[in-house]
Every structure is written in structure tokens, then in C-alpha cells.
JSON list of C-alpha atoms in Angstrom, two decimals:
[
{"chain": "A", "resi": 1, "resn": "MET", "atom": "CA", "xyz": [4.94, -17.04, -3.82]},
{"chain": "A", "resi": 2, "resn": "LYS", "atom": "CA", "xyz": [1.49, -14.61, -3.53]},
{"chain": "A", "resi": 3, "resn": "ALA", "atom": "CA", "xyz": [0.91, -11.86, -0.92]},
{"chain": "A", "resi": 4, "resn": "GLU", "atom": "CA", "xyz": [-2.52, -10.03, -0.96]},
{"chain": "A", "resi": 5, "resn": "LEU", "atom": "CA", "xyz": [-2.97, -7.15, 1.30]},
{"chain": "A", "resi": 6, "resn": "GLU", "atom": "CA", "xyz": [-6.70, -5.34, 1.88]},
{"chain": "A", "resi": 7, "resn": "ILE", "atom": "CA", "xyz": [-6.70, -2.23, 3.71]},
{"chain": "A", "resi": 8, "resn": "GLU", "atom": "CA", "xyz": [-10.47, -0.43, 4.15]},
{"chain": "A", "resi": 9, "resn": "TYR", "atom": "CA", "xyz": [-10.98, 3.27, 4.49]},
{"chain": "A", "resi": 10, "resn": "GLU", "atom": "CA", "xyz": [-13.96, 5.68, 5.48]},
{"chain": "A", "resi": 11, "resn": "ASP", "atom": "CA", "xyz": [-14.67, 6.26, 2.07]},
{"chain": "A", "resi": 12, "resn": "GLU", "atom": "CA", "xyz": [-14.09, 5.35, -1.49]},
{"chain": "A", "resi": 13, "resn": "LYS", "atom": "CA", "xyz": [-12.25, 8.78, -2.21]},
{"chain": "A", "resi": 14, "resn": "THR", "atom": "CA", "xyz": [-9.45, 8.26, 0.26]},
{"chain": "A", "resi": 15, "resn": "ALA", "atom": "CA", "xyz": [-9.11, 4.79, -1.05]},
{"chain": "A", "resi": 16, "resn": "ARG", "atom": "CA", "xyz": [-8.96, 5.76, -4.54]},
{"chain": "A", "resi": 17, "resn": "ALA", "atom": "CA", "xyz": [-6.16, 8.63, -3.91]},
{"chain": "A", "resi": 18, "resn": "LEU", "atom": "CA", "xyz": [-4.55, 6.10, -1.80]},
{"chain": "A", "resi": 19, "resn": "ALA", "atom": "CA", "xyz": [-4.14, 3.14, -4.44]},
{"chain": "A", "resi": 20, "resn": "GLU", "atom": "CA", "xyz": [-3.59, 5.93, -6.85]},
{"chain": "A", "resi": 21, "resn": "ALA", "atom": "CA", "xyz": [-0.54, 7.13, -4.75]},
{"chain": "A", "resi": 22, "resn": "LEU", "atom": "CA", "xyz": [0.97, 3.53, -4.50]},
{"chain": "A", "resi": 23, "resn": "THR", "atom": "CA", "xyz": [0.74, 2.83, -8.26]},
{"chain": "A", "resi": 24, "resn": "PRO", "atom": "CA", "xyz": [4.18, 4.65, -9.31]},
{"chain": "A", "resi": 25, "resn": "ASP", "atom": "CA", "xyz": [6.33, 2.40, -6.80]},
{"chain": "A", "resi": 26, "resn": "ASN", "atom": "CA", "xyz": [4.56, -0.88, -8.27]},
{"chain": "A", "resi": 27, "resn": "LEU", "atom": "CA", "xyz": [5.80, -0.01, -11.74]},
{"chain": "A", "resi": 28, "resn": "GLU", "atom": "CA", "xyz": [9.33, -0.11, -10.40]},
{"chain": "A", "resi": 29, "resn": "ALA", "atom": "CA", "xyz": [9.20, -3.60, -9.27]},
{"chain": "A", "resi": 30, "resn": "PRO", "atom": "CA", "xyz": [11.97, -5.98, -10.23]},
{"chain": "A", "resi": 31, "resn": "ASN", "atom": "CA", "xyz": [11.01, -8.63, -13.20]},
{"chain": "A", "resi": 32, "resn": "GLU", "atom": "CA", "xyz": [10.36, -11.35, -11.29]},
{"chain": "A", "resi": 33, "resn": "MET", "atom": "CA", "xyz": [7.92, -9.44, -9.25]},
{"chain": "A", "resi": 34, "resn": "LYS", "atom": "CA", "xyz": [4.41, -8.19, -10.25]},
{"chain": "A", "resi": 35, "resn": "ILE", "atom": "CA", "xyz": [2.59, -5.87, -7.78]},
{"chain": "A", "resi": 36, "resn": "ILE", "atom": "CA", "xyz": [-1.02, -5.00, -8.79]},
{"chain": "A", "resi": 37, "resn": "THR", "atom": "CA", "xyz": [-2.89, -2.16, -6.41]},
{"chain": "A", "resi": 38, "resn": "LYS", "atom": "CA", "xyz": [-6.35, -1.11, -7.05]},
{"chain": "A", "resi": 39, "resn": "SER", "atom": "CA", "xyz": [-9.50, 0.16, -5.20]},
{"chain": "A", "resi": 40, "resn": "GLU", "atom": "CA", "xyz": [-12.99, -1.02, -5.11]},
{"chain": "A", "resi": 41, "resn": "GLY", "atom": "CA", "xyz": [-15.01, 0.83, -3.05]},
{"chain": "A", "resi": 42, "resn": "CYS", "atom": "CA", "xyz": [-13.47, 1.83, 0.35]},
{"chain": "A", "resi": 43, "resn": "VAL", "atom": "CA", "xyz": [-11.05, -1.10, -0.07]},
{"chain": "A", "resi": 44, "resn": "ILE", "atom": "CA", "xyz": [-7.14, -1.02, -1.13]},
{"chain": "A", "resi": 45, "resn": "PHE", "atom": "CA", "xyz": [-6.30, -4.53, -2.55]},
{"chain": "A", "resi": 46, "resn": "THR", "atom": "CA", "xyz": [-2.61, -5.15, -3.31]},
{"chain": "A", "resi": 47, "resn": "GLU", "atom": "CA", "xyz": [-1.64, -8.43, -4.37]},
{"chain": "A", "resi": 48, "resn": "ILE", "atom": "CA", "xyz": [2.28, -9.42, -5.02]},
{"chain": "A", "resi": 49, "resn": "ASN", "atom": "CA", "xyz": [3.58, -12.21, -7.02]},
{"chain": "A", "resi": 50, "resn": "PHE", "atom": "CA", "xyz": [6.71, -13.02, -6.86]},
{"chain": "A", "resi": 51, "resn": "SER", "atom": "CA", "xyz": [9.19, -15.59, -7.43]},
{"chain": "A", "resi": 52, "resn": "GLY", "atom": "CA", "xyz": [12.35, -14.96, -5.16]},
{"chain": "A", "resi": 53, "resn": "ARG", "atom": "CA", "xyz": [13.57, -14.92, -1.55]},
{"chain": "A", "resi": 54, "resn": "ILE", "atom": "CA", "xyz": [11.13, -14.65, 1.21]},
{"chain": "A", "resi": 55, "resn": "ARG", "atom": "CA", "xyz": [13.03, -11.75, 2.77]},
{"chain": "A", "resi": 56, "resn": "THR", "atom": "CA", "xyz": [12.42, -10.03, -0.24]},
{"chain": "A", "resi": 57, "resn": "LEU", "atom": "CA", "xyz": [8.72, -10.47, -0.03]},
{"chain": "A", "resi": 58, "resn": "ILE", "atom": "CA", "xyz": [8.84, -9.42, 3.20]},
{"chain": "A", "resi": 59, "resn": "ALA", "atom": "CA", "xyz": [10.68, -6.16, 2.66]},
{"chain": "A", "resi": 60, "resn": "THR", "atom": "CA", "xyz": [8.64, -5.27, -0.55]},
{"chain": "A", "resi": 61, "resn": "ILE", "atom": "CA", "xyz": [5.41, -5.67, 1.70]},
{"chain": "A", "resi": 62, "resn": "ASP", "atom": "CA", "xyz": [6.91, -3.18, 4.74]},
{"chain": "A", "resi": 63, "resn": "ASP", "atom": "CA", "xyz": [7.94, -0.81, 1.80]},
{"chain": "A", "resi": 64, "resn": "LEU", "atom": "CA", "xyz": [4.81, -0.71, 0.47]},
{"chain": "A", "resi": 65, "resn": "LEU", "atom": "CA", "xyz": [3.23, -0.16, 3.62]},
{"chain": "A", "resi": 66, "resn": "SER", "atom": "CA", "xyz": [5.63, 2.53, 4.38]},
{"chain": "A", "resi": 67, "resn": "CYS", "atom": "CA", "xyz": [4.60, 4.28, 1.28]},
{"chain": "A", "resi": 68, "resn": "LEU", "atom": "CA", "xyz": [0.75, 3.94, 2.02]},
{"chain": "A", "resi": 69, "resn": "GLN", "atom": "CA", "xyz": [1.62, 5.54, 5.36]},
{"chain": "A", "resi": 70, "resn": "ALA", "atom": "CA", "xyz": [3.44, 8.41, 3.84]},
{"chain": "A", "resi": 71, "resn": "ALA", "atom": "CA", "xyz": [0.44, 9.00, 1.27]},
{"chain": "A", "resi": 72, "resn": "GLU", "atom": "CA", "xyz": [-2.03, 8.93, 4.17]},
{"chain": "A", "resi": 73, "resn": "GLU", "atom": "CA", "xyz": [0.11, 11.39, 6.11]},
{"chain": "A", "resi": 74, "resn": "ALA", "atom": "CA", "xyz": [0.06, 13.40, 3.20]},
{"chain": "A", "resi": 75, "resn": "ILE", "atom": "CA", "xyz": [-3.75, 13.79, 3.13]},
{"chain": "A", "resi": 76, "resn": "GLY", "atom": "CA", "xyz": [-4.24, 14.09, 6.90]},
{"chain": "A", "resi": 77, "resn": "LEU", "atom": "CA", "xyz": [-4.74, 10.65, 7.83]},
{"chain": "A", "resi": 78, "resn": "GLY", "atom": "CA", "xyz": [-1.95, 9.77, 9.63]},
{"chain": "A", "resi": 79, "resn": "PHE", "atom": "CA", "xyz": [-0.94, 9.56, 13.12]},
{"chain": "A", "resi": 80, "resn": "THR", "atom": "CA", "xyz": [0.74, 12.74, 14.42]},
{"chain": "A", "resi": 81, "resn": "LYS", "atom": "CA", "xyz": [1.95, 13.24, 18.06]},
{"chain": "A", "resi": 82, "resn": "GLU", "atom": "CA", "xyz": [-1.46, 15.36, 18.86]},
{"chain": "A", "resi": 83, "resn": "LYS", "atom": "CA", "xyz": [-3.72, 12.67, 17.77]},
{"chain": "A", "resi": 84, "resn": "VAL", "atom": "CA", "xyz": [-2.20, 10.15, 19.70]},
{"chain": "A", "resi": 85, "resn": "GLU", "atom": "CA", "xyz": [-2.19, 12.14, 22.82]},
{"chain": "A", "resi": 86, "resn": "GLU", "atom": "CA", "xyz": [-5.97, 13.25, 22.71]}
]
């Protein structure tokens, strides 16, 4: 199975920083899974190749997006209660 994620940001610096923040988690993937995350311009590309159960792939994508959200919040891009109320 193969999944591809593409997420665009406002600038190249942000995309690069977030892609680099995700890379350490990708290195800890199970042997049957290969995850590559890179940035090109303002876009983060992640490719996941996996030979296993679909539930594991879905859980991996969910975990990846959670890590991305945490990284966004760390650099001030995340949604806070104050931002939502504006």
C-alpha cells in the first residue's frame, strides 16, 4: 500500500522546519514501513509505503498528522482557543 500526503504552507522556511521536525519519527517506523518526508518550496510531501494491515497505515497517518500539529503549535501556527474565538 502507498499513501501520499501533500500540505502547503505560506512560506518555504515553515515547510522546511516542519518537515525536519517530522523526520526523526519517520526513522522509527517498523521494518515493513518506509516513510519519507521532504519539503519542496512551500509544500511538505510525505510518502508512506507499507505492506501490512490498513488499520496500521491509518494509525500511522493519524500519528503523523498529530506530530505535525504539535510542531505547528510549537512554532505558533496551531489553533488556540483565542484564535478560534476571533
